[in-house]
CSV table of N, CA and C in Angstrom, one decimal:
chain,number,residue,atom,x,y,z
T,1296,UNK,N,26.5,-9.5,-30.3
T,1296,UNK,CA,25.9,-9.9,-29.1
T,1296,UNK,C,27.0,-11.0,-28.4
T,1297,UNK,N,27.3,-10.9,-27.1
T,1297,UNK,CA,28.0,-12.0,-26.6
T,1297,UNK,C,27.2,-12.7,-25.5
T,1298,UNK,N,27.6,-13.8,-25.3
T,1298,UNK,CA,26.9,-14.8,-24.3
T,1298,UNK,C,27.9,-15.6,-23.5
T,1299,UNK,N,27.3,-16.0,-22.4
T,1299,UNK,CA,28.2,-16.9,-21.5
T,1299,UNK,C,28.0,-18.3,-21.8
T,1300,UNK,N,29.0,-19.0,-21.8
T,1300,UNK,CA,28.9,-20.5,-21.9
T,1300,UNK,C,29.4,-21.1,-20.8
T,1301,UNK,N,28.8,-22.0,-20.2
T,1301,UNK,CA,29.3,-22.9,-19.0
T,1301,UNK,C,29.7,-24.1,-19.6
T,1302,UNK,N,30.7,-24.6,-19.3
T,1302,UNK,CA,31.2,-26.0,-19.6
T,1302,UNK,C,31.4,-26.9,-18.2
T,1303,UNK,N,30.7,-27.9,-18.1
T,1303,UNK,CA,30.7,-28.6,-17.0
T,1303,UNK,C,31.5,-30.0,-17.3
T,1304,UNK,N,32.4,-30.4,-16.5
T,1304,UNK,CA,33.2,-31.6,-16.7
T,1304,UNK,C,32.5,-32.7,-15.9
T,1305,UNK,N,32.2,-33.8,-16.3
T,1305,UNK,CA,31.7,-34.9,-15.8
T,1305,UNK,C,32.7,-36.1,-15.5
T,1306,UNK,N,33.0,-36.6,-14.4
T,1306,UNK,CA,33.8,-37.7,-14.2
T,1306,UNK,C,33.1,-39.1,-13.9
T,1307,UNK,N,33.3,-40.0,-14.8
T,1307,UNK,CA,32.6,-41.2,-14.7
T,1307,UNK,C,33.6,-42.3,-14.5
T,1308,UNK,N,33.0,-43.5,-14.0
T,1308,UNK,CA,33.7,-44.8,-13.8
T,1308,UNK,C,33.1,-45.9,-14.5
T,1309,UNK,N,33.7,-46.5,-15.4
T,1309,UNK,CA,33.1,-47.7,-16.1
T,1309,UNK,C,34.0,-48.7,-16.0
T,1310,UNK,N,33.5,-50.0,-16.3
T,1310,UNK,CA,34.3,-51.2,-16.5
T,1310,UNK,C,33.9,-51.8,-17.8
T,1311,UNK,N,34.9,-52.5,-18.4
T,1311,UNK,CA,34.5,-53.0,-19.6
T,1311,UNK,C,33.5,-54.3,-19.8
T,1312,UNK,N,33.3,-54.8,-18.7
T,1312,UNK,CA,32.4,-56.0,-18.4
T,1312,UNK,C,30.9,-55.6,-18.2
T,1313,UNK,N,30.8,-54.3,-17.7
T,1313,UNK,CA,29.5,-53.7,-17.3
T,1313,UNK,C,29.1,-52.5,-18.1
T,1314,UNK,N,27.7,-52.5,-18.3
T,1314,UNK,CA,27.1,-51.4,-19.2
T,1314,UNK,C,26.7,-50.2,-18.1
T,1315,UNK,N,26.9,-50.4,-16.7
T,1315,UNK,CA,26.6,-49.4,-15.8
T,1315,UNK,C,27.6,-48.2,-15.8
T,1316,UNK,N,27.2,-47.1,-15.9
T,1316,UNK,CA,28.0,-45.8,-15.7
T,1316,UNK,C,27.6,-45.3,-14.5
T,1317,UNK,N,28.7,-45.1,-13.8
T,1317,UNK,CA,28.7,-44.4,-12.5
T,1317,UNK,C,29.1,-43.1,-12.6
T,1318,UNK,N,28.4,-42.0,-12.3
T,1318,UNK,CA,28.9,-40.5,-12.2
T,1318,UNK,C,29.6,-40.4,-10.9
T,1319,UNK,N,30.7,-40.7,-10.8
T,1319,UNK,CA,31.5,-40.7,-9.5
T,1319,UNK,C,31.8,-39.2,-9.1
T,1320,UNK,N,31.7,-38.3,-10.3
T,1320,UNK,CA,32.1,-37.0,-10.0
T,1320,UNK,C,31.1,-36.2,-9.3
T,1321,UNK,N,29.9,-36.8,-9.1
T,1321,UNK,CA,28.6,-36.1,-8.4
T,1321,UNK,C,29.0,-36.0,-6.9
T,1322,UNK,N,29.6,-37.2,-6.4
T,1322,UNK,CA,30.0,-37.3,-5.1
T,1322,UNK,C,31.0,-36.3,-4.6
T,1323,UNK,N,31.5,-35.5,-5.7
T,1323,UNK,CA,32.6,-34.5,-5.2
T,1323,UNK,C,32.1,-33.3,-5.2
T,1324,UNK,N,30.9,-33.1,-5.4
T,1324,UNK,CA,30.1,-31.8,-5.6
T,1324,UNK,C,29.4,-31.5,-4.0
T,1325,UNK,N,29.2,-30.4,-3.7
T,1325,UNK,CA,28.7,-30.0,-2.5
T,1325,UNK,C,27.1,-30.8,-2.4
T,1326,UNK,N,26.2,-30.7,-3.2
T,1326,UNK,CA,25.1,-31.3,-3.1
T,1326,UNK,C,25.1,-32.7,-3.1
T,1327,UNK,N,26.2,-33.4,-3.7
T,1327,UNK,CA,26.3,-34.9,-3.8
T,1327,UNK,C,26.7,-35.3,-2.3
T,1328,UNK,N,27.8,-34.5,-1.8
T,1328,UNK,CA,28.3,-34.8,-0.4
T,1328,UNK,C,27.0,-34.8,0.6
T,1329,UNK,N,26.2,-33.6,0.4
T,1329,UNK,CA,25.2,-33.4,1.3
T,1329,UNK,C,24.2,-34.5,1.4
T,1330,UNK,N,23.8,-35.0,0.0
T,1330,UNK,CA,23.0,-36.3,0.0
T,1330,UNK,C,23.6,-37.4,0.6
T,1331,UNK,N,24.8,-37.6,0.6
T,1331,UNK,CA,25.5,-38.8,1.0
T,1331,UNK,C,25.4,-38.6,2.6
T,1332,UNK,N,25.7,-37.4,3.2
T,1332,UNK,CA,25.6,-37.3,4.7
T,1332,UNK,C,24.2,-37.6,5.2
T,1333,UNK,N,23.2,-37.0,4.3
T,1333,UNK,CA,21.8,-37.0,4.9
T,1333,UNK,C,21.6,-38.5,4.9
T,1334,UNK,N,21.9,-39.3,3.8
T,1334,UNK,CA,21.6,-40.6,3.7
T,1334,UNK,C,22.3,-41.5,5.0
T,1335,UNK,N,23.3,-41.2,5.1
T,1335,UNK,CA,24.1,-42.0,6.3
T,1335,UNK,C,23.6,-41.6,7.7
T,1336,UNK,N,23.3,-40.4,7.9
T,1336,UNK,CA,22.8,-39.9,9.3
T,1336,UNK,C,21.3,-40.3,9.4
T,1337,UNK,N,20.5,-40.4,8.3
T,1337,UNK,CA,19.1,-40.7,8.3
T,1337,UNK,C,19.1,-42.2,8.5
T,1338,UNK,N,20.1,-43.1,8.0
T,1338,UNK,CA,20.0,-44.4,8.1
T,1338,UNK,C,20.3,-44.8,9.6
T,1339,UNK,N,21.1,-43.9,10.2
T,1339,UNK,CA,21.7,-44.2,11.8
T,1339,UNK,C,20.4,-43.8,12.6
T,1340,UNK,N,19.7,-42.9,12.3
T,1340,UNK,CA,18.5,-42.3,12.9
T,1340,UNK,C,17.5,-43.6,13.0
T,1341,UNK,N,17.3,-44.1,11.8
T,1341,UNK,CA,16.2,-45.0,11.4
T,1341,UNK,C,16.5,-46.4,12.3
T,1342,UNK,N,17.9,-46.6,12.3
T,1342,UNK,CA,18.3,-48.0,12.9
T,1342,UNK,C,18.3,-47.7,14.5
T,1343,UNK,N,18.5,-46.6,15.1
T,1343,UNK,CA,18.4,-46.4,16.5
T,1343,UNK,C,17.0,-46.4,17.1
T,1344,UNK,N,16.0,-45.7,16.3
T,1344,UNK,CA,14.8,-45.7,16.7
T,1344,UNK,C,14.1,-47.0,16.5
T,1345,UNK,N,14.5,-47.7,15.4
T,1345,UNK,CA,13.5,-49.0,15.0
T,1345,UNK,C,14.2,-50.1,16.0
T,1346,UNK,N,15.3,-50.1,16.3
T,1346,UNK,CA,16.0,-51.0,17.2
T,1346,UNK,C,15.4,-51.0,18.7
T,1347,UNK,N,15.3,-49.9,19.1
T,1347,UNK,CA,14.9,-49.3,20.4
T,1347,UNK,C,13.5,-49.3,20.6
T,1348,UNK,N,12.8,-49.2,19.6
T,1348,UNK,CA,11.3,-48.8,19.8
T,1348,UNK,C,10.8,-50.1,20.4
T,1349,UNK,N,11.2,-51.3,20.2
T,1349,UNK,CA,10.7,-52.5,20.9
T,1349,UNK,C,11.0,-52.6,22.3
T,1350,UNK,N,12.2,-52.4,22.4
T,1350,UNK,CA,13.0,-52.6,23.8
T,1350,UNK,C,12.2,-51.7,24.7
T,1351,UNK,N,11.9,-50.6,24.3
T,1351,UNK,CA,11.1,-49.6,25.2
T,1351,UNK,C,9.7,-49.4,24.9
T,1352,UNK,N,8.9,-50.4,24.6
T,1352,UNK,CA,7.7,-50.4,24.0
T,1352,UNK,C,6.8,-49.9,25.2
T,1353,UNK,N,7.1,-50.0,26.4
T,1353,UNK,CA,6.3,-49.3,27.5
T,1353,UNK,C,6.1,-47.9,27.3
T,1354,UNK,N,7.3,-47.2,27.0
T,1354,UNK,CA,7.4,-45.9,27.0
T,1354,UNK,C,7.2,-45.2,25.4
T,1355,UNK,N,7.4,-46.1,24.6
T,1355,UNK,CA,7.4,-45.7,23.2
T,1355,UNK,C,5.9,-45.5,22.9
T,1356,UNK,N,5.7,-44.4,21.9
T,1356,UNK,CA,4.5,-44.3,21.6
T,1356,UNK,C,4.5,-43.4,20.1
T,1357,UNK,N,3.5,-42.4,20.0
T,1357,UNK,CA,3.4,-41.7,18.7
T,1357,UNK,C,4.4,-41.1,18.4
T,1358,UNK,N,5.1,-40.4,19.3
T,1358,UNK,CA,6.3,-39.5,18.9
T,1358,UNK,C,7.5,-40.3,18.5
T,1359,UNK,N,7.7,-41.4,18.9
T,1359,UNK,CA,8.9,-42.3,18.4
T,1359,UNK,C,8.4,-42.9,17.0
T,1360,UNK,N,7.2,-43.2,16.7
T,1360,UNK,CA,6.8,-43.8,15.5
T,1360,UNK,C,6.7,-42.7,14.6
T,1361,UNK,N,6.4,-41.6,15.0
T,1361,UNK,CA,6.3,-40.3,14.0
T,1361,UNK,C,7.7,-40.1,13.5
T,1362,UNK,N,8.7,-40.1,14.4
T,1362,UNK,CA,9.9,-39.9,14.0
T,1362,UNK,C,10.5,-40.9,13.0
T,1363,UNK,N,10.2,-42.2,13.4
T,1363,UNK,CA,10.5,-43.3,12.6
T,1363,UNK,C,10.1,-43.2,11.3
T,1364,UNK,N,8.7,-42.8,11.1
T,1364,UNK,CA,8.1,-42.7,9.8
T,1364,UNK,C,8.8,-41.6,8.9
T,1365,UNK,N,9.1,-40.4,9.6
T,1365,UNK,CA,9.7,-39.4,8.9
T,1365,UNK,C,11.2,-39.8,8.5
T,1366,UNK,N,11.9,-40.5,9.3
T,1366,UNK,CA,13.3,-40.8,9.1
T,1366,UNK,C,13.3,-41.8,7.8
T,1367,UNK,N,12.4,-42.8,7.8
T,1367,UNK,CA,12.3,-43.8,6.8
T,1367,UNK,C,12.0,-43.1,5.6
T,1368,UNK,N,11.0,-42.2,5.6
T,1368,UNK,CA,10.6,-41.6,4.2
T,1368,UNK,C,11.7,-40.7,3.7
T,1369,UNK,N,12.4,-40.2,4.5
T,1369,UNK,CA,13.7,-39.2,4.1
T,1369,UNK,C,14.9,-39.9,3.7
T,1370,UNK,N,15.1,-41.2,4.1
T,1370,UNK,CA,16.0,-42.1,3.8
T,1370,UNK,C,15.8,-42.7,2.5
T,1371,UNK,N,14.4,-43.1,2.2
T,1371,UNK,CA,14.2,-43.5,0.9
T,1371,UNK,C,14.1,-42.5,-0.2
T,1372,UNK,N,13.7,-41.3,0.2
T,1372,UNK,CA,13.6,-40.2,-1.0
T,1372,UNK,C,15.1,-40.0,-1.3
T,1373,UNK,N,15.8,-39.7,-0.3
T,1373,UNK,CA,17.3,-39.3,-0.5
T,1373,UNK,C,18.1,-40.3,-1.2
T,1374,UNK,N,17.8,-41.6,-0.9
T,1374,UNK,CA,18.5,-42.8,-1.5
T,1374,UNK,C,18.1,-42.6,-3.0
T,1375,UNK,N,16.7,-42.5,-3.3
T,1375,UNK,CA,16.3,-42.4,-4.8
T,1375,UNK,C,17.1,-41.3,-5.6
T,1376,UNK,N,17.2,-40.2,-4.8
T,1376,UNK,CA,17.8,-38.9,-5.5
T,1376,UNK,C,19.2,-39.2,-5.8
T,1377,UNK,N,19.8,-39.9,-4.7
T,1377,UNK,CA,21.5,-39.9,-4.7
T,1377,UNK,C,21.5,-41.2,-6.0
T,1378,UNK,N,20.8,-42.2,-5.8
T,1378,UNK,CA,21.1,-43.2,-7.0
T,1378,UNK,C,20.7,-42.8,-8.2
T,1379,UNK,N,19.7,-41.8,-8.5
T,1379,UNK,CA,19.5,-41.5,-9.8
T,1379,UNK,C,20.7,-40.6,-10.3
T,1380,UNK,N,21.2,-39.7,-9.4
T,1380,UNK,CA,22.2,-38.8,-9.8
T,1380,UNK,C,23.6,-39.5,-10.2
T,1381,UNK,N,23.9,-40.7,-9.5
T,1381,UNK,CA,24.9,-41.5,-9.5
T,1381,UNK,C,25.1,-42.4,-10.7
T,1382,UNK,N,23.7,-42.7,-11.2
T,1382,UNK,CA,23.6,-43.7,-12.3
T,1382,UNK,C,23.3,-43.0,-13.6
T,1383,UNK,N,23.0,-41.9,-13.6
T,1383,UNK,CA,22.9,-41.2,-14.9
T,1383,UNK,C,23.6,-39.9,-15.0
T,1384,UNK,N,24.3,-39.8,-16.0
T,1384,UNK,CA,25.2,-38.7,-16.2
T,1384,UNK,C,24.5,-37.3,-16.4
T,1385,UNK,N,23.3,-37.4,-16.8
T,1385,UNK,CA,22.5,-36.1,-17.0
T,1385,UNK,C,21.5,-35.8,-15.8
T,1386,UNK,N,21.2,-36.6,-15.0
T,1386,UNK,CA,20.3,-36.4,-13.9
T,1386,UNK,C,20.9,-35.5,-12.9
T,1387,UNK,N,22.2,-35.6,-12.5
T,1387,UNK,CA,22.6,-34.6,-11.5
T,1387,UNK,C,22.5,-33.2,-11.9
T,1388,UNK,N,22.6,-32.9,-13.2
T,1388,UNK,CA,22.8,-31.6,-13.6
T,1388,UNK,C,21.3,-31.1,-14.0
T,1389,UNK,N,20.2,-32.1,-14.4
T,1389,UNK,CA,19.0,-31.7,-14.8
T,1389,UNK,C,18.0,-31.6,-13.6
T,1390,UNK,N,18.2,-32.5,-12.5
T,1390,UNK,CA,17.2,-32.6,-11.5
T,1390,UNK,C,17.5,-31.3,-10.5
T,1391,UNK,N,18.6,-31.0,-10.5
T,1391,UNK,CA,19.0,-29.7,-9.5
T,1391,UNK,C,18.6,-28.5,-10.1
T,1392,UNK,N,18.1,-28.5,-11.4
T,1392,UNK,CA,17.6,-27.2,-12.1
T,1392,UNK,C,15.9,-27.2,-11.9
T,1393,UNK,N,15.3,-28.2,-11.5
T,1393,UNK,CA,13.9,-28.2,-11.3
T,1393,UNK,C,13.5,-27.9,-9.9
T,1394,UNK,N,12.4,-27.6,-9.7
T,1394,UNK,CA,11.9,-27.1,-8.3
T,1394,UNK,C,11.6,-28.4,-7.3
T,1395,UNK,N,11.7,-29.5,-7.9
T,1395,UNK,CA,11.4,-30.7,-7.2
T,1395,UNK,C,12.5,-30.8,-6.1
T,1396,UNK,N,13.8,-30.6,-6.2
T,1396,UNK,CA,14.8,-30.8,-5.0
T,1396,UNK,C,14.4,-29.7,-4.1
T,1397,UNK,N,14.1,-28.5,-4.4
T,1397,UNK,CA,14.1,-27.5,-3.6
T,1397,UNK,C,12.6,-27.9,-2.7
T,1398,UNK,N,11.7,-28.3,-3.1
T,1398,UNK,CA,10.3,-28.7,-2.4
T,1398,UNK,C,10.8,-29.9,-1.4
T,1399,UNK,N,11.5,-31.0,-2.1
T,1399,UNK,CA,11.8,-32.2,-1.3
T,1399,UNK,C,12.6,-31.8,0.0
T,1400,UNK,N,13.8,-31.1,-0.2
T,1400,UNK,CA,14.6,-30.8,0.8
T,1400,UNK,C,13.9,-29.8,1.9
T,1401,UNK,N,13.2,-28.8,1.4
T,1401,UNK,CA,12.4,-28.0,2.3
T,1401,UNK,C,11.4,-28.8,3.2
T,1402,UNK,N,10.7,-29.6,2.6
T,1402,UNK,CA,9.7,-30.6,3.2
T,1402,UNK,C,10.5,-31.5,4.2
T,1403,UNK,N,11.5,-32.2,3.8
T,1403,UNK,CA,12.2,-32.9,4.6
T,1403,UNK,C,12.8,-32.2,5.9
T,1404,UNK,N,13.3,-31.1,5.6
T,1404,UNK,CA,13.8,-30.3,6.6
T,1404,UNK,C,12.7,-29.8,7.8
T,1405,UNK,N,11.4,-29.5,7.2
T,1405,UNK,CA,10.4,-29.1,8.2
T,1405,UNK,C,9.9,-30.3,8.9
T,1406,UNK,N,9.8,-31.5,8.3
T,1406,UNK,CA,9.3,-32.7,8.9
T,1406,UNK,C,10.5,-33.2,10.0
T,1407,UNK,N,11.5,-33.3,9.4
T,1407,UNK,CA,12.7,-33.7,10.4
T,1407,UNK,C,12.8,-32.8,11.7
T,1408,UNK,N,12.8,-31.7,11.5
T,1408,UNK,CA,13.0,-30.8,12.7
T,1408,UNK,C,11.8,-30.8,13.6
T,1409,UNK,N,10.7,-30.9,13.1
T,1409,UNK,CA,9.4,-31.0,14.1
T,1409,UNK,C,9.5,-32.4,14.8
T,1410,UNK,N,10.0,-33.5,14.1
T,1410,UNK,CA,10.0,-34.9,14.5
T,1410,UNK,C,11.1,-34.8,15.6
T,1411,UNK,N,12.1,-34.3,15.3
T,1411,UNK,CA,13.5,-34.3,16.2
T,1411,UNK,C,13.1,-33.6,17.5
T,1412,UNK,N,12.5,-32.4,17.4
T,1412,UNK,CA,12.2,-31.6,18.6
T,1412,UNK,C,11.2,-32.4,19.5
T,1413,UNK,N,10.1,-32.9,18.8
T,1413,UNK,CA,9.2,-33.8,19.6
T,1413,UNK,C,9.8,-34.9,20.4
T,1414,UNK,N,10.8,-35.5,19.7
T,1414,UNK,CA,11.4,-36.7,20.4
T,1414,UNK,C,12.2,-36.3,21.5
T,1415,UNK,N,13.0,-35.1,21.3
T,1415,UNK,CA,13.9,-34.8,22.3
T,1415,UNK,C,13.0,-34.4,23.5
T,1416,UNK,N,12.0,-33.6,23.3
T,1416,UNK,CA,11.3,-33.2,24.3
T,1416,UNK,C,10.5,-34.1,25.1
T,1417,UNK,N,10.0,-35.0,24.4
T,1417,UNK,CA,9.3,-36.3,25.1
T,1417,UNK,C,10.3,-37.1,26.0
T,1418,UNK,N,11.5,-37.4,25.4
T,1418,UNK,CA,12.3,-38.2,26.2
T,1418,UNK,C,13.2,-37.3,27.1
T,1419,UNK,N,13.1,-36.1,27.0
T,1419,UNK,CA,13.9,-35.2,28.1
T,1419,UNK,C,12.8,-35.2,29.3
T,1420,UNK,N,11.5,-35.2,29.1
T,1420,UNK,CA,10.5,-35.0,30.1
T,1420,UNK,C,10.4,-36.4,30.9
T,1421,UNK,N,10.5,-37.4,30.1
T,1421,UNK,CA,10.2,-38.8,30.8
T,1421,UNK,C,11.6,-39.5,31.1
T,1422,UNK,N,12.7,-38.9,30.6
T,1422,UNK,CA,13.9,-39.5,30.7
T,1422,UNK,C,14.1,-41.1,30.5
T,1423,UNK,N,13.5,-41.4,29.4
T,1423,UNK,CA,13.3,-42.8,29.0
T,1423,UNK,C,14.5,-43.6,28.6
T,1424,UNK,N,15.2,-43.1,27.5
T,1424,UNK,CA,16.3,-43.7,27.1
T,1424,UNK,C,17.3,-42.8,26.2
T,1425,UNK,N,18.5,-43.1,26.4
T,1425,UNK,CA,19.5,-42.4,25.4
T,1425,UNK,C,19.5,-42.5,24.0
T,1426,UNK,N,19.1,-43.7,23.5
T,1426,UNK,CA,19.2,-44.1,22.1
T,1426,UNK,C,18.2,-43.0,21.3
T,1427,UNK,N,17.1,-42.8,21.9
T,1427,UNK,CA,16.0,-41.9,21.3
T,1427,UNK,C,16.5,-40.2,21.4
T,1428,UNK,N,17.4,-40.0,22.6
T,1428,UNK,CA,17.8,-38.8,22.7
T,1428,UNK,C,18.9,-38.6,21.5
T,1429,UNK,N,19.8,-39.5,21.3
T,1429,UNK,CA,20.8,-39.6,20.3
T,1429,UNK,C,20.2,-39.5,19.0
T,1430,UNK,N,19.1,-40.2,18.6
T,1430,UNK,CA,18.3,-40.1,17.4
T,1430,UNK,C,17.9,-38.7,17.2
T,1431,UNK,N,17.3,-38.1,18.3
T,1431,UNK,CA,16.7,-36.7,18.1
T,1431,UNK,C,17.8,-35.7,17.8
T,1432,UNK,N,18.9,-35.9,18.5
T,1432,UNK,CA,20.0,-34.9,18.0
T,1432,UNK,C,20.7,-35.1,16.7
T,1433,UNK,N,20.8,-36.3,16.3
T,1433,UNK,CA,21.1,-36.7,15.0
T,1433,UNK,C,20.0,-36.1,13.9
T,1434,UNK,N,18.9,-36.2,14.4
T,1434,UNK,CA,17.7,-35.7,13.5
T,1434,UNK,C,17.8,-34.3,13.2
T,1435,UNK,N,18.2,-33.5,14.2
T,1435,UNK,CA,18.3,-32.1,14.1
T,1435,UNK,C,19.6,-31.8,13.3
T,1436,UNK,N,20.8,-32.5,13.4
T,1436,UNK,CA,21.7,-32.3,12.4
T,1436,UNK,C,21.4,-32.7,11.1
T,1437,UNK,N,20.6,-33.8,10.8
T,1437,UNK,CA,20.2,-34.1,9.5
T,1437,UNK,C,19.3,-33.0,9.1
T,1438,UNK,N,18.4,-32.4,9.9
T,1438,UNK,CA,17.5,-31.3,9.4
T,1438,UNK,C,18.3,-30.2,8.9
T,1439,UNK,N,19.4,-29.9,9.6
T,1439,UNK,CA,20.3,-28.9,9.2
T,1439,UNK,C,20.9,-29.0,7.9
T,1440,UNK,N,21.2,-30.4,7.6
T,1440,UNK,CA,21.7,-30.6,6.2
T,1440,UNK,C,20.6,-30.5,5.1
T,1441,UNK,N,19.5,-30.8,5.5
T,1441,UNK,CA,18.5,-30.8,4.5
T,1441,UNK,C,18.1,-29.3,4.2
T,1442,UNK,N,18.4,-28.4,5.1
T,1442,UNK,CA,18.2,-27.0,5.1
T,1442,UNK,C,19.2,-26.4,4.1
T,1443,UNK,N,20.5,-26.7,4.4
T,1443,UNK,CA,21.8,-26.4,3.4
T,1443,UNK,C,21.3,-26.9,2.1
T,1444,UNK,N,20.9,-28.3,1.9
T,1444,UNK,CA,20.6,-28.7,0.6
T,1444,UNK,C,19.4,-28.0,-0.1
T,1445,UNK,N,18.4,-27.6,0.8
T,1445,UNK,CA,17.4,-26.8,0.3
T,1445,UNK,C,17.8,-25.4,-0.3
T,1446,UNK,N,18.9,-24.8,0.4
T,1446,UNK,CA,19.4,-23.5,-0.2
T,1446,UNK,C,20.2,-23.8,-1.4
T,1447,UNK,N,21.0,-24.8,-1.3
T,1447,UNK,CA,21.6,-25.0,-2.8
T,1447,UNK,C,20.7,-25.4,-3.9
T,1448,UNK,N,19.7,-26.1,-3.6
T,1448,UNK,CA,18.5,-26.3,-4.6
T,1448,UNK,C,17.9,-25.1,-5.2
T,1449,UNK,N,17.7,-24.2,-4.2
T,1449,UNK,CA,17.0,-23.0,-4.5
T,1449,UNK,C,18.0,-22.0,-5.3
T,1450,UNK,N,19.3,-22.1,-4.8
T,1450,UNK,CA,20.1,-21.3,-5.7
T,1450,UNK,C,20.4,-21.8,-7.1
T,1451,UNK,N,20.4,-23.1,-7.3
T,1451,UNK,CA,20.5,-23.8,-8.6
T,1451,UNK,C,19.1,-23.4,-9.4
T,1452,UNK,N,18.1,-23.7,-8.7
T,1452,UNK,CA,16.9,-23.5,-9.5
T,1452,UNK,C,16.6,-22.1,-10.0
T,1453,UNK,N,16.9,-21.1,-9.1
T,1453,UNK,CA,17.0,-19.7,-9.6
T,1453,UNK,C,18.1,-19.2,-10.8
T,1454,UNK,N,18.9,-20.1,-10.9
T,1454,UNK,CA,20.0,-19.9,-11.8
T,1454,UNK,C,19.6,-20.3,-13.3
T,1455,UNK,N,18.2,-20.7,-13.4
T,1455,UNK,CA,17.8,-20.9,-14.8
T,1455,UNK,C,17.7,-19.8,-15.6
């Protein structure tokens, strides 16, 4: 009886003075690049809405606050996932084979797309400010990245 064997090569970076091992090879994979892009775009969305929330406080309300809460929650969750995959040699390969990544990315996609659409619709109707509109458009781009990440996570999970 024959069976298939998969060999995975992991690239790490270490220094002699530090005991921290960084799995730099994870950032060369598609899921790693997607998480990095989600983190960067999510941080920009968070900054845009948080900075302009007080400036336009007369117009700001529940929609902007909802978007800000979703953006912060997704940035923190994605940062924790990315950091754990970078600092552990085995986490990048193991966590993608669990259902957690699929559920996280699907939930982030749904919440981000709803918050972004609400933000764009509200600011288009009231024509309040451009930073909120830019944040909404970046939120839709980020939700698309979360959808692609959910697809990769589902494909990896089904491969068990």
